[in-house]
Amino acid sequence: MFDKNELEKIGQARQNWEDKTLKKTLDKQGEQKKAFTSISGTTIERLYTPLDVSGLNYVECLGFPGTYPFTRGVQPTMYRGRYWTMRQYAGFGSAKETNARYRYLLDQGQTGLSVAFQLPTQAGYDSDHALSMGEVGKVGVAVDSIEDMRVLFGGIPLGKVTTSMTINAPAPVLLGMYLALAEEQGVPWDKVGGTIQNDVLKEIICRGQYIFPPKPTMRLTVDLIEFCQKQVPRWNSISISGYHIRESGSTAAQEMAFTLADGIAYTQACVERGMDVDAFAGRLSFFFNAFTNVCEEVAKFRAARRCWARIMKDRFKAKDARSMMLRYHVQTGGVTLTAQQPMNNIVRVALQTYAAALGGCQSLHTNSYDEALCLPTQEAVTVALRTQQVVAEESGATDTVDPLAGSYYVEALTDQIEADIEAYIKKIDSMGGTLTAIEQGYIQKEIQNSAYRFQKEIESGERINVGQNKYIMEEPPLTNLLKVNMQQGEIETEKLKKLRAGRDQGAWKSALDNLREVSGTSENVMPAVIRAVKAKATVGEICDVWRGVFGEYRPKEYI
Amino acid sequence: MAEKKIKMIVAKPGLDGHDRGAKLLSRIFAEAGMEVIYTGLRQTPEMIVAAAVQEDADVVGLSSLSGVHNYFFPRVVELLREKQMNDVLVVGGGIIPKEDIPGLKQAGVAEIFGPGTNTETIVNFIKENVRK
């Protein structure tokens, strides 16, 4: 961005400053630490100048928002046109209770819904299964059949809101229920908008809600993407997630690198299915974390946008600009929250929200201050939502596009994270691709090593968590925590009994037989899934069919 | 003579997939000289106790972040007692509200370690309280 003469002058002036001004200060008083590093372990220099970004070609590397390589954002006007979608991930207890929370959030100005399903649903078991004991309604809402789905969205017009569903291995089943419900409400599928997570690779890497072995589970993922491309064109058919990779302990660069590596694997799988890259890539979406180090997070988002654009253009030969856009949801960092002095978490979330806004996210979930202790209360969720509204409407972060661009520091960090991402992707390619790298435990071990290093830094006091390893105080425990009904399991079991007794047995059985048959071929499973959910087949019953056809996945554990 | 190694089962009861803590602690326990067996995810109380019996474990460490501790932790203690393994030290950790801790202790869980606990505290607790 600077010509050679200018850079030379800056270099001389810098040398001069180091010799005369800086040296005096350092002689008088050293710095607080020998080396400064970000939470990701990146070395941070004392000062950044044009010399650190001398190789940056503005048009090629940064360009303009809404155009390749999208470093500055995926839309030309960003938040001047519209704020990000404020989308709080919520779900607990019964469909009825969760529906009340959704309607409350919409009344408070939330602009999209995000469903948290209970673990049994995520693992493909019904609420009355032996492995569901103790889990029903705990970390998400119990959805066993289309009847629960109907209650969950009662009074909510599916043509007017967009819904995000965090569901992975059983994704076709829950999307099937949602689409069947849209049909009941008279909303055509091409008017239904939302996102389904459908990212099974990161379940195997770090989140643990896998069911089937990698190959058949990838087949279901691609079936869903292919089906949506043809029939539900406004639906983001996957949300390729780095959030959980970061929560598991990765650095910022690893979060982006492993997520983009997963993205490459999905894109490759769709292309191998015979799909044209520009027909589906515009509906690939992403999901990332936001930690408290604002500049590093912003650099991470910018670097990933640039990397993904290049991957789609160069590797997959995409032509449509939409295929090259890294569009993503952000959630603030769950692991950064402390159980100690929980009110401090509000400040952490505010900084993380600011980072997400400065980084150019498309939608955002803010965590609540009580989440190191339990699921959030309504009061805590309200503060979290208000935090987004304060950042959007008071901070000024939304007034201009990509406000931190041109900061020598942020641009240098963006370049460095980009280089780190590229090095990881090269390494993964050389191993034979993402699936192989996962099967060999490479990605898992990289993340675990980072988690270990972080823990050691916290325990040595090298890294500070306020209220946890510094400024500690005695305090009464937070009261008024959200409690989920311990009897929820029995309530859901009763409901299932009635459902199973009351449905048309012939239609139910033939729908499941049909699904079994289709699953054994290479035909897309989605139509058979939709027929089954309409015949009131449950999540567990449909996943059992697939367990029979595909087998179950049991990972090797890497410590 | 070398001291006998403490043998420990680290387990994730239920369907919870959050295993960062369990894996990290497994590594730290091993570095502290213990013999550690990590069960992996989706363990029923029966599976955990069977592993403890088979390995003749001195300690069982349970990790839960999905709010199922009040169901799973006491059940593991109960099954250990049924197998006459009364002197196995059971400890737990994860996202566990403070108000639940007295009940868990009453049920026979020796200690609960919440988020932000120094790992050395946990190692020392185990070394001091394990059967001798």
XYZ file of C-alpha atoms in Angstrom:
691
model
C 0.000 0.000 0.000
C 3.077 2.221 0.224
C 5.736 2.887 -2.356
C 9.347 1.914 -1.849
C 10.608 5.393 -1.002
C 7.900 5.933 1.534
C 8.679 2.591 3.197
C 12.353 3.401 3.337
C 11.599 6.692 5.069
C 9.341 4.947 7.543
C 12.075 2.371 8.201
C 14.605 5.048 8.967
C 12.213 6.937 11.191
C 11.412 3.756 13.038
C 15.072 2.984 13.645
C 15.480 6.499 14.925
C 12.558 6.078 17.296
C 13.923 2.785 18.594
C 17.359 4.225 19.260
C 16.335 7.494 20.837
C 12.859 7.338 22.275
C 12.071 3.674 22.886
C 15.442 2.764 24.349
C 15.189 5.485 26.989
C 11.826 4.231 28.163
C 12.897 0.585 28.184
C 16.039 1.455 30.139
C 13.991 3.271 32.730
C 11.201 0.758 32.945
C 10.962 -2.643 31.298
C 7.718 -4.053 29.951
C 5.302 -6.114 32.024
C 6.152 -9.334 30.222
C 9.070 -10.674 28.205
C 6.777 -11.701 25.401
C 3.182 -10.753 24.687
C 1.006 -13.429 23.144
C -2.656 -13.584 22.234
C -4.899 -16.219 23.802
C -4.124 -18.295 20.703
C -0.402 -18.147 21.375
C 0.393 -15.722 18.568
C 3.283 -13.404 19.386
C 2.125 -9.810 19.458
C 4.722 -7.139 18.607
C 5.137 -3.916 20.488
C 4.180 -1.767 17.537
C 2.861 -2.277 14.047
C 3.673 0.112 11.229
C 3.282 0.170 7.445
C 6.440 -1.984 7.380
C 4.426 -4.916 8.712
C 1.889 -4.727 5.889
C 4.230 -3.677 3.128
C 3.266 -6.669 1.004
C -0.436 -5.950 1.187
C -1.928 -5.261 -2.221
C -5.134 -3.368 -1.479
C -7.205 -4.412 -4.450
C -6.125 -8.059 -4.410
C -6.076 -8.688 -0.672
C -8.764 -6.375 0.676
C -10.849 -5.111 -2.189
C -14.336 -3.795 -1.543
C -17.170 -5.185 0.560
C -19.492 -7.446 -1.363
C -16.791 -8.299 -3.882
C -14.023 -10.887 -4.115
C -12.107 -11.771 -1.933
C -14.651 -10.436 0.581
C -12.042 -9.591 3.207
C -14.027 -6.466 4.068
C -17.370 -8.197 4.283
C -19.917 -10.086 2.208
C -22.295 -7.184 1.594
C -21.552 -3.730 0.152
C -23.298 -1.811 2.968
C -23.089 -4.318 5.826
C -24.951 -3.064 8.937
C -25.829 0.289 7.386
C -28.367 -1.724 5.394
C -29.498 -4.131 8.113
C -28.095 -5.324 11.439
C -27.040 -8.906 11.867
C -29.835 -11.304 12.781
C -30.138 -11.480 16.562
C -30.703 -15.133 17.150
C -30.596 -16.603 20.651
C -30.091 -20.380 20.811
C -32.819 -21.613 23.115
C -34.579 -24.770 24.139
C -35.329 -26.596 27.372
C -37.978 -28.819 28.877
C -41.075 -29.377 26.799
C -41.988 -27.977 23.391
C -44.639 -25.869 25.125
C -42.196 -24.188 27.532
C -39.711 -23.524 24.743
C -42.442 -22.094 22.517
C -43.196 -19.576 25.304
C -39.500 -18.588 25.435
C -39.448 -18.112 21.638
C -42.486 -15.885 21.679
C -40.976 -13.872 24.536
C -37.707 -13.392 22.605
C -39.544 -12.354 19.440
C -41.555 -9.842 21.501
C -38.270 -8.439 22.868
C -36.952 -7.675 19.389
C -35.136 -10.887 18.521
C -35.209 -11.338 14.767
C -34.708 -15.077 14.228
C -35.201 -18.372 16.077
C -32.598 -20.943 17.007
C -33.611 -24.340 18.324
C -31.599 -26.166 20.981
C -32.651 -29.809 20.924
C -32.192 -32.091 23.919
C -29.284 -34.541 23.754
C -31.454 -37.636 23.127
C -32.859 -35.972 19.990
C -29.338 -34.967 18.907
C -28.103 -38.521 19.416
C -31.096 -40.002 17.608
C -32.907 -41.532 20.599
C -36.483 -41.035 21.712
C -37.170 -39.598 25.143
C -38.172 -43.041 26.464
C -34.935 -44.792 25.424
C -32.705 -46.198 28.196
C -29.863 -43.868 27.208
C -32.182 -40.853 27.526
C -32.556 -41.367 31.286
C -31.867 -38.109 33.086
C -31.320 -36.177 29.857
C -34.857 -35.342 28.737
C -35.388 -31.599 28.331
C -32.063 -30.807 30.016
C -29.926 -28.912 27.523
C -32.573 -28.508 24.881
C -36.157 -29.165 24.012
C -37.581 -32.672 23.720
C -38.697 -33.302 20.135
C -39.597 -36.889 19.364
C -42.218 -36.509 16.657
C -43.945 -34.047 14.377
C -46.477 -33.471 17.158
C -43.747 -31.908 19.358
C -42.565 -29.823 16.413
C -46.103 -28.501 15.911
C -46.276 -27.348 19.552
C -42.745 -25.898 19.406
C -43.724 -23.529 16.590
C -47.317 -22.917 17.712
C -48.406 -19.379 16.789
C -45.174 -18.721 14.885
C -45.612 -18.281 11.111
C -42.842 -20.243 9.390
C -43.053 -18.050 6.294
C -42.158 -14.962 8.343
C -39.337 -16.030 10.696
C -36.148 -17.801 9.824
C -35.167 -20.709 12.049
C -31.802 -22.209 12.810
C -31.707 -25.801 14.035
C -28.696 -27.234 15.802
C -29.040 -30.823 14.723
C -26.448 -32.900 12.929
C -26.482 -36.666 12.477
C -30.343 -36.784 12.511
C -30.625 -33.519 10.539
C -32.784 -34.956 7.705
C -35.417 -36.027 10.258
C -35.788 -32.644 11.943
C -35.716 -30.750 8.654
C -38.331 -33.195 7.389
C -40.579 -32.341 10.346
C -40.072 -28.607 9.832
C -40.969 -28.849 6.142
C -44.012 -30.994 6.872
C -45.108 -28.373 9.396
C -44.587 -25.555 6.871
C -46.857 -27.485 4.504
C -49.516 -27.715 7.240
C -49.267 -23.937 7.739
C -49.722 -23.450 3.982
C -46.220 -22.057 3.482
C -44.601 -23.307 0.260
C -41.094 -24.729 0.682
C -39.532 -22.073 -1.509
C -40.713 -19.464 1.018
C -39.183 -21.252 4.023
C -35.903 -19.796 5.259
C -33.422 -20.914 7.879
C -30.344 -22.935 8.606
C -29.670 -26.494 9.713
C -26.307 -27.357 11.236
C -25.946 -30.720 9.445
C -22.176 -30.697 10.125
C -21.311 -34.228 11.121
C -17.530 -33.967 10.740
C -17.140 -31.618 13.671
C -19.287 -33.972 15.757
C -16.611 -36.577 15.216
C -13.794 -34.079 15.781
C -15.039 -32.528 18.986
C -18.748 -32.228 19.749
C -19.597 -35.887 20.250
C -23.142 -36.051 18.833
C -22.324 -38.565 16.094
C -24.417 -41.624 15.327
C -23.323 -43.255 12.065
C -19.862 -43.960 10.612
C -18.242 -41.137 8.592
C -19.171 -42.298 5.083
C -22.925 -42.928 5.505
C -23.329 -39.892 7.751
C -21.678 -37.767 5.041
C -24.104 -39.292 2.543
C -27.060 -38.068 4.633
C -25.446 -34.625 4.835
C -25.116 -34.436 1.065
C -28.658 -35.817 0.558
C -29.986 -32.911 2.606
C -27.894 -30.327 0.742
C -28.973 -31.725 -2.606
C -32.639 -31.846 -1.629
C -32.636 -28.230 -0.388
C -30.871 -27.012 -3.492
C -33.743 -28.370 -5.547
C -36.736 -27.815 -3.300
C -35.955 -25.400 -0.437
C -33.784 -22.793 -2.150
C -33.796 -20.258 0.721
C -32.542 -22.795 3.244
C -28.892 -22.832 4.359
C -28.422 -26.566 4.140
C -25.338 -26.760 6.345
C -23.658 -24.634 8.982
C -20.026 -25.691 8.975
C -18.976 -25.096 12.521
C -15.773 -23.913 14.114
C -17.571 -22.854 17.280
C -17.182 -26.197 19.000
C -13.622 -26.634 17.759
C -12.717 -23.400 19.564
C -14.706 -24.404 22.659
C -12.690 -27.628 22.744
C -9.518 -25.626 23.107
C -8.261 -24.705 19.641
C -6.550 -21.457 18.754
C -8.265 -18.876 16.541
C -6.294 -19.977 13.491
C -7.034 -23.672 14.152
C -10.738 -22.880 14.499
C -10.784 -21.356 11.030
C -8.388 -23.858 9.437
C -10.214 -26.998 10.573
C -13.611 -25.515 9.741
C -12.549 -24.565 6.235
C -11.015 -28.044 5.885
C -14.431 -29.485 6.780
C -15.949 -27.084 4.237
C -13.614 -28.424 1.575
C -14.659 -31.993 2.412
C -18.391 -31.184 2.118
C -17.934 -29.238 -1.106
C -15.889 -32.080 -2.554
C -18.559 -34.599 -1.551
C -21.299 -32.542 -3.235
C -19.235 -32.151 -6.391
C -18.626 -35.907 -6.412
C -22.395 -36.380 -6.164
C -22.564 -34.583 -9.490
C -23.788 -31.211 -8.277
C -22.552 -28.033 -9.949
C -20.588 -26.032 -7.395
C -22.454 -22.805 -8.112
C -25.775 -24.561 -7.654
C -25.197 -25.287 -3.945
C -22.180 -23.365 -2.592
C -24.179 -20.171 -2.048
C -26.173 -22.066 0.588
C -23.175 -23.322 2.542
C -23.017 -21.306 5.756
C -20.603 -21.233 8.676
C -20.632 -20.847 12.441
C -17.787 -19.410 14.503
C -16.842 -18.412 18.025
C -15.997 -14.954 19.345
C -13.565 -14.660 22.227
C -12.618 -11.540 24.167
C -9.440 -10.492 22.298
C -11.237 -8.179 19.886
C -8.448 -7.544 17.352
C -7.490 -11.195 17.042
C -11.108 -12.216 16.506
C -11.663 -9.550 13.867
C -8.475 -10.608 12.070
C -9.615 -14.237 12.218
C -12.938 -13.474 10.537
C -11.323 -11.364 7.836
C -8.647 -13.972 7.118
C -11.210 -16.763 6.854
C -13.366 -14.784 4.420
C -10.363 -14.289 2.173
C -9.236 -17.920 2.405
C -12.682 -19.334 1.662
C -13.156 -17.059 -1.350
C -9.851 -18.266 -2.774
C -10.595 -21.910 -2.028
C -13.923 -21.714 -3.848
C -12.506 -19.827 -6.789
C -9.198 -21.635 -7.270
C -9.846 -25.140 -5.990
C -13.498 -25.604 -6.919
C -13.621 -23.223 -9.898
C -16.743 -21.466 -8.644
C -17.898 -18.622 -10.878
C -20.813 -17.145 -8.963
C -19.687 -14.591 -6.333
C -22.247 -15.995 -3.868
C -20.406 -19.323 -3.896
C -17.270 -17.557 -2.642
C -18.860 -15.703 0.271
C -18.139 -16.896 3.783
C -21.462 -16.143 5.468
C -21.568 -17.045 9.134
C -23.296 -17.053 12.470
C -21.326 -16.230 15.609
C -21.806 -17.290 19.207
C -19.826 -15.669 21.979
C -17.298 -17.898 23.741
C -18.935 -20.250 26.230
C -15.636 -21.403 27.696
C -14.563 -17.837 28.448
C -17.358 -17.510 31.007
C -16.429 -17.997 34.638
C -18.510 -19.537 37.388
C -16.734 -17.125 39.746
C -18.136 -13.570 39.914
C -20.577 -14.372 37.102
C -21.621 -10.740 36.556
C -18.181 -10.164 35.005
C -19.359 -12.380 32.162
C -21.635 -9.589 30.946
C -18.503 -7.543 30.203
C -16.832 -10.455 28.419
C -19.907 -11.021 26.270
C -20.054 -7.302 25.422
C -16.466 -7.346 24.139
C -17.124 -10.543 22.194
C -20.250 -9.019 20.680
C -18.201 -6.000 19.668
C -15.647 -8.333 18.037
C -18.392 -10.155 16.137
C -19.825 -6.854 14.897
C -16.457 -5.436 13.878
C -15.711 -8.760 12.203
C -18.825 -8.679 10.026
C -21.045 -11.570 11.168
C -24.452 -12.272 9.590
C -26.127 -13.461 12.774
C -25.215 -13.638 16.441
C -26.041 -15.441 19.658
C -24.834 -13.859 22.888
C -24.302 -16.089 25.908
C -25.867 -15.294 29.245
C -23.838 -14.494 32.354
C -25.109 -17.524 34.285
C -24.123 -20.171 31.743
C -21.058 -21.459 33.574
C -23.621 -22.632 36.136
C -26.760 -23.703 34.294
C -29.029 -22.979 31.334
C -29.851 -19.268 31.288
C -32.783 -17.746 33.102
C -35.084 -15.390 31.212
C -33.524 -12.423 33.036
C -29.993 -13.435 31.964
C -31.088 -14.042 28.368
C -32.629 -10.584 28.251
C -29.334 -8.973 29.303
C -27.564 -11.006 26.597
C -29.995 -9.863 23.908
C -29.777 -6.248 25.139
C -25.983 -6.486 24.815
C -26.404 -7.079 21.084
C -28.828 -4.205 20.831
C -26.436 -1.838 22.652
C -23.565 -2.775 20.341
C -25.782 -2.473 17.262
C -27.478 0.774 18.157
C -25.139 2.655 20.503
C -21.513 1.691 19.870
C -21.126 3.067 16.368
C -19.532 -0.197 15.226
C -22.312 -0.565 12.681
C -21.979 2.860 11.063
C -19.214 1.971 8.639
C -18.107 -1.208 6.896
C -15.152 -3.154 8.337
C -14.043 -0.358 10.707
C -10.694 -1.900 11.687
C -9.410 -2.309 8.123
C -6.172 -0.495 7.559
C -5.037 -0.870 11.156
C -1.444 -1.999 10.730
C -1.969 -4.426 13.595
C -5.237 -5.932 12.373
C -4.008 -6.245 8.795
C -0.755 -7.900 9.920
C -2.679 -10.281 12.145
C -5.129 -11.027 9.320
C -2.198 -11.958 7.072
C -0.645 -14.116 9.743
C -3.828 -16.033 10.533
C -4.402 -16.510 6.807
C -0.906 -18.009 6.502
C -1.571 -20.307 9.474
C -4.876 -21.462 7.943
C -3.212 -22.152 4.603
C -0.410 -24.125 6.246
C -2.923 -26.360 8.055
C -4.960 -26.924 4.907
C -1.807 -27.849 3.014
C -0.860 -30.290 5.759
C -4.352 -31.841 5.754
C -4.267 -32.140 1.949
C -0.923 -33.885 2.185
C -2.397 -36.385 4.651
C -5.058 -37.279 2.100
C -7.820 -34.878 3.087
C -10.008 -33.962 6.027
C -11.584 -37.384 6.609
C -8.181 -39.038 6.813
C -6.851 -36.331 9.113
C -9.838 -36.916 11.404
C -9.540 -40.704 11.227
C -5.876 -40.459 12.190
C -6.768 -38.197 15.112
C -4.545 -35.415 13.797
C -7.106 -32.617 14.097
C -8.310 -33.850 17.498
C -4.743 -33.980 18.857
C -3.894 -30.496 17.585
C -6.929 -29.112 19.416
C -6.167 -31.034 22.619
C -2.586 -29.793 22.655
C -3.814 -26.216 22.458
C -6.292 -26.833 25.279
C -3.512 -28.294 27.399
C -1.196 -25.350 26.742
C -3.945 -22.887 27.654
C -4.661 -24.688 30.928
C -0.972 -24.611 31.858
C -0.834 -20.872 31.140
C -3.846 -20.230 33.348
C -2.387 -22.298 36.165
C 1.003 -20.623 36.003
C -0.682 -17.232 36.081
C 0.824 -16.375 32.730
C -2.684 -15.863 31.409
C -5.337 -14.127 33.468
C -9.019 -14.884 33.934
C -10.356 -12.146 36.170
C -12.128 -13.549 39.206
C -10.759 -17.027 38.558
C -6.980 -16.834 38.893
C -6.679 -13.153 39.868
C -8.856 -10.781 41.911
C -10.443 -13.765 43.610
C -13.051 -13.168 46.281
C -15.469 -15.046 48.472
C -19.016 -14.685 47.244
C -22.444 -16.171 47.844
C -23.545 -18.559 45.094
C -25.804 -17.206 42.360
C -29.375 -18.091 43.229
C -32.471 -18.142 41.041
C -31.008 -20.606 38.517
C -33.148 -22.167 35.812
C -34.438 -25.579 36.825
C -35.701 -28.118 34.355
C -38.502 -30.366 35.510
C -36.912 -33.656 36.670
C -40.140 -35.413 35.659
C -39.826 -34.330 32.018
C -38.705 -37.841 31.045
C -41.903 -39.371 32.385
C -44.063 -36.715 30.732
C -42.448 -37.330 27.344
C -42.645 -41.104 27.801
C -46.407 -40.813 28.352
C -46.766 -38.678 25.232
C -44.832 -41.235 23.192
C -47.063 -44.051 24.439
C -50.134 -42.188 23.229
C -48.506 -41.325 19.910
C -47.531 -44.915 19.223
C -50.977 -46.232 20.134
C -52.870 -43.600 18.158
C -51.099 -43.517 14.797
C -52.084 -45.370 11.639
C -49.943 -48.494 12.042
C -50.084 -49.471 8.371
C -48.967 -46.053 7.104
C -46.261 -45.869 9.781
C -44.867 -49.301 8.993
C -44.867 -48.914 5.241
C -43.187 -45.489 5.534
C -40.360 -46.966 7.620
C -40.026 -49.955 5.273
C -39.776 -47.553 2.367
C -37.132 -45.524 4.186
C -35.104 -48.680 4.897
C -35.231 -49.669 1.257
C -34.277 -46.209 -0.047
C -31.461 -45.897 2.488
C -29.915 -49.067 1.131
C -29.703 -47.550 -2.356
C -27.997 -44.356 -3.512
C -31.327 -42.531 -3.845
C -31.842 -39.301 -1.880
C -33.463 -40.172 1.467
C -35.300 -36.885 2.051
C -38.654 -37.738 0.394
C -38.786 -41.015 2.326
C -37.934 -39.193 5.573
C -40.712 -36.655 5.009
C -43.201 -39.427 4.360
C -42.096 -41.154 7.580
C -42.382 -38.081 9.803
C -45.845 -37.380 8.380
C -46.780 -40.948 9.342
C -45.687 -39.967 12.879
C -42.470 -41.972 12.901
C -40.219 -40.690 15.695
C -36.616 -39.467 15.637
C -35.502 -42.647 17.397
C -37.415 -44.956 15.055
C -35.997 -43.322 11.935
C -32.459 -43.326 13.329
C -32.912 -46.981 14.288
C -33.670 -47.757 10.657
C -30.400 -46.073 9.738
C -28.486 -47.775 12.554
C -29.620 -51.032 10.952
C -28.572 -50.003 7.456
C -25.421 -47.987 8.225
C -24.151 -49.297 11.553
C -23.010 -47.109 14.447
C -19.863 -45.101 14.915
C -17.540 -45.697 17.841
C -14.513 -43.409 17.807
C -11.015 -44.096 18.963
C -10.213 -41.808 21.867
C -7.066 -39.731 21.663
C -5.708 -38.410 24.955
C 9.827 -49.919 46.891
C 7.885 -47.789 44.444
C 4.477 -46.668 45.616
C 1.561 -48.418 43.955
C 0.128 -46.340 41.102
C -3.322 -44.885 41.667
C -5.693 -46.385 39.113
C -8.422 -44.103 37.873
C -11.423 -44.330 35.560
C -12.414 -41.041 33.929
C -15.927 -41.272 32.525
C -18.535 -39.248 30.665
C -21.942 -40.476 31.827
C -24.964 -39.903 29.597
C -25.138 -38.350 26.165
C -23.104 -35.215 26.853
C -20.350 -34.681 24.291
C -18.352 -31.991 26.115
C -15.129 -33.884 26.738
C -12.478 -31.143 26.783
C -12.281 -31.297 30.575
C -12.325 -35.093 30.796
C -9.541 -35.465 28.241
C -7.436 -32.664 29.668
C -7.715 -34.073 33.179
C -6.922 -37.582 31.964
C -3.648 -36.224 30.628
C -2.933 -34.283 33.811
C -3.713 -37.282 36.061
C -1.378 -39.431 33.972
C 1.355 -36.826 34.288
C 0.790 -36.858 38.042
C 1.693 -40.559 38.039
C -1.744 -42.144 37.955
C -2.837 -44.901 35.631
C -5.817 -43.456 33.775
C -8.478 -45.165 31.709
C -10.749 -42.774 29.809
C -13.997 -44.479 28.867
C -15.063 -42.138 26.059
C -18.579 -40.758 25.631
C -22.072 -42.154 26.240
C -21.439 -44.295 29.270
C -24.259 -45.711 31.349
C -23.653 -46.061 35.112
C -23.514 -49.816 34.547
C -20.748 -49.453 31.959
C -18.737 -47.159 34.211
C -18.995 -49.489 37.195
C -18.151 -52.514 35.056
C -14.978 -50.701 33.952
C -14.139 -49.883 37.574
C -14.614 -53.516 38.603
C -12.616 -54.877 35.700
C -9.730 -52.480 36.301
C -9.969 -52.670 40.106
C -9.928 -48.876 40.032
C -9.109 -46.763 43.085
C -10.870 -43.679 41.776
C -13.805 -42.918 39.477
C -13.934 -39.388 38.032
C -17.228 -38.310 36.465
C -17.653 -35.336 34.174
C -21.015 -33.853 33.236
C -21.891 -30.567 31.571
C -25.451 -31.380 30.583
C -27.227 -31.121 33.921
C -27.591 -34.856 34.534
C -25.253 -35.071 37.559
C -28.093 -35.468 40.069
C -29.221 -38.594 38.276
C -25.933 -40.173 37.192
C -23.440 -39.502 39.984
C -25.462 -41.058 42.839
C -26.336 -44.005 40.602
C -22.655 -44.758 39.996
C -21.960 -44.683 43.760
C -24.939 -46.950 44.389
C -23.810 -49.526 41.806
C -20.245 -49.465 43.171
C -21.646 -50.269 46.613
C -23.666 -53.126 45.153
C -20.375 -54.518 43.846
C -18.808 -54.142 47.301
C -16.506 -51.434 46.016
C -17.286 -49.073 48.899
C -13.754 -47.766 49.180
C -13.531 -46.455 45.618
C -13.184 -42.685 45.655
C -15.817 -41.024 43.441
C -15.230 -37.431 42.378
C -17.074 -35.294 39.850
C -16.910 -32.084 37.896
C -18.543 -29.976 35.228
C -21.394 -27.502 35.110
C -22.883 -28.181 38.513
C -24.743 -25.538 40.537
C -23.356 -25.095 44.063
C -26.728 -25.853 45.595
C -26.579 -29.389 44.166
C -23.254 -30.202 45.822
C -24.477 -31.082 49.362
C -26.927 -33.616 47.929
C -24.249 -35.234 45.773
C -21.891 -35.474 48.742
C -24.599 -37.004 50.834
C -25.065 -39.598 48.111
C -21.401 -40.555 48.450
C -19.561 -38.393 45.916
C -16.394 -37.300 47.746
C -15.951 -33.939 46.039
C -17.277 -31.808 43.169
C -14.901 -29.582 41.201
C -16.530 -26.725 39.315
C -15.313 -24.729 36.317
C -12.053 -22.899 36.929
C -10.717 -25.327 39.536
C -6.928 -25.581 39.497
C -6.001 -29.058 38.305
C -3.408 -29.357 41.074
C -6.229 -29.039 43.620
C -7.932 -32.042 42.050
C -4.746 -34.118 41.879
C -3.937 -33.357 45.526
C -7.460 -34.176 46.647
C -7.289 -37.561 44.971
C -3.857 -38.377 46.383
C -4.936 -37.451 49.905
C -8.274 -39.231 49.857
C -7.685 -42.360 47.806
C -7.769 -45.707 49.638
C -4.352 -46.469 51.028
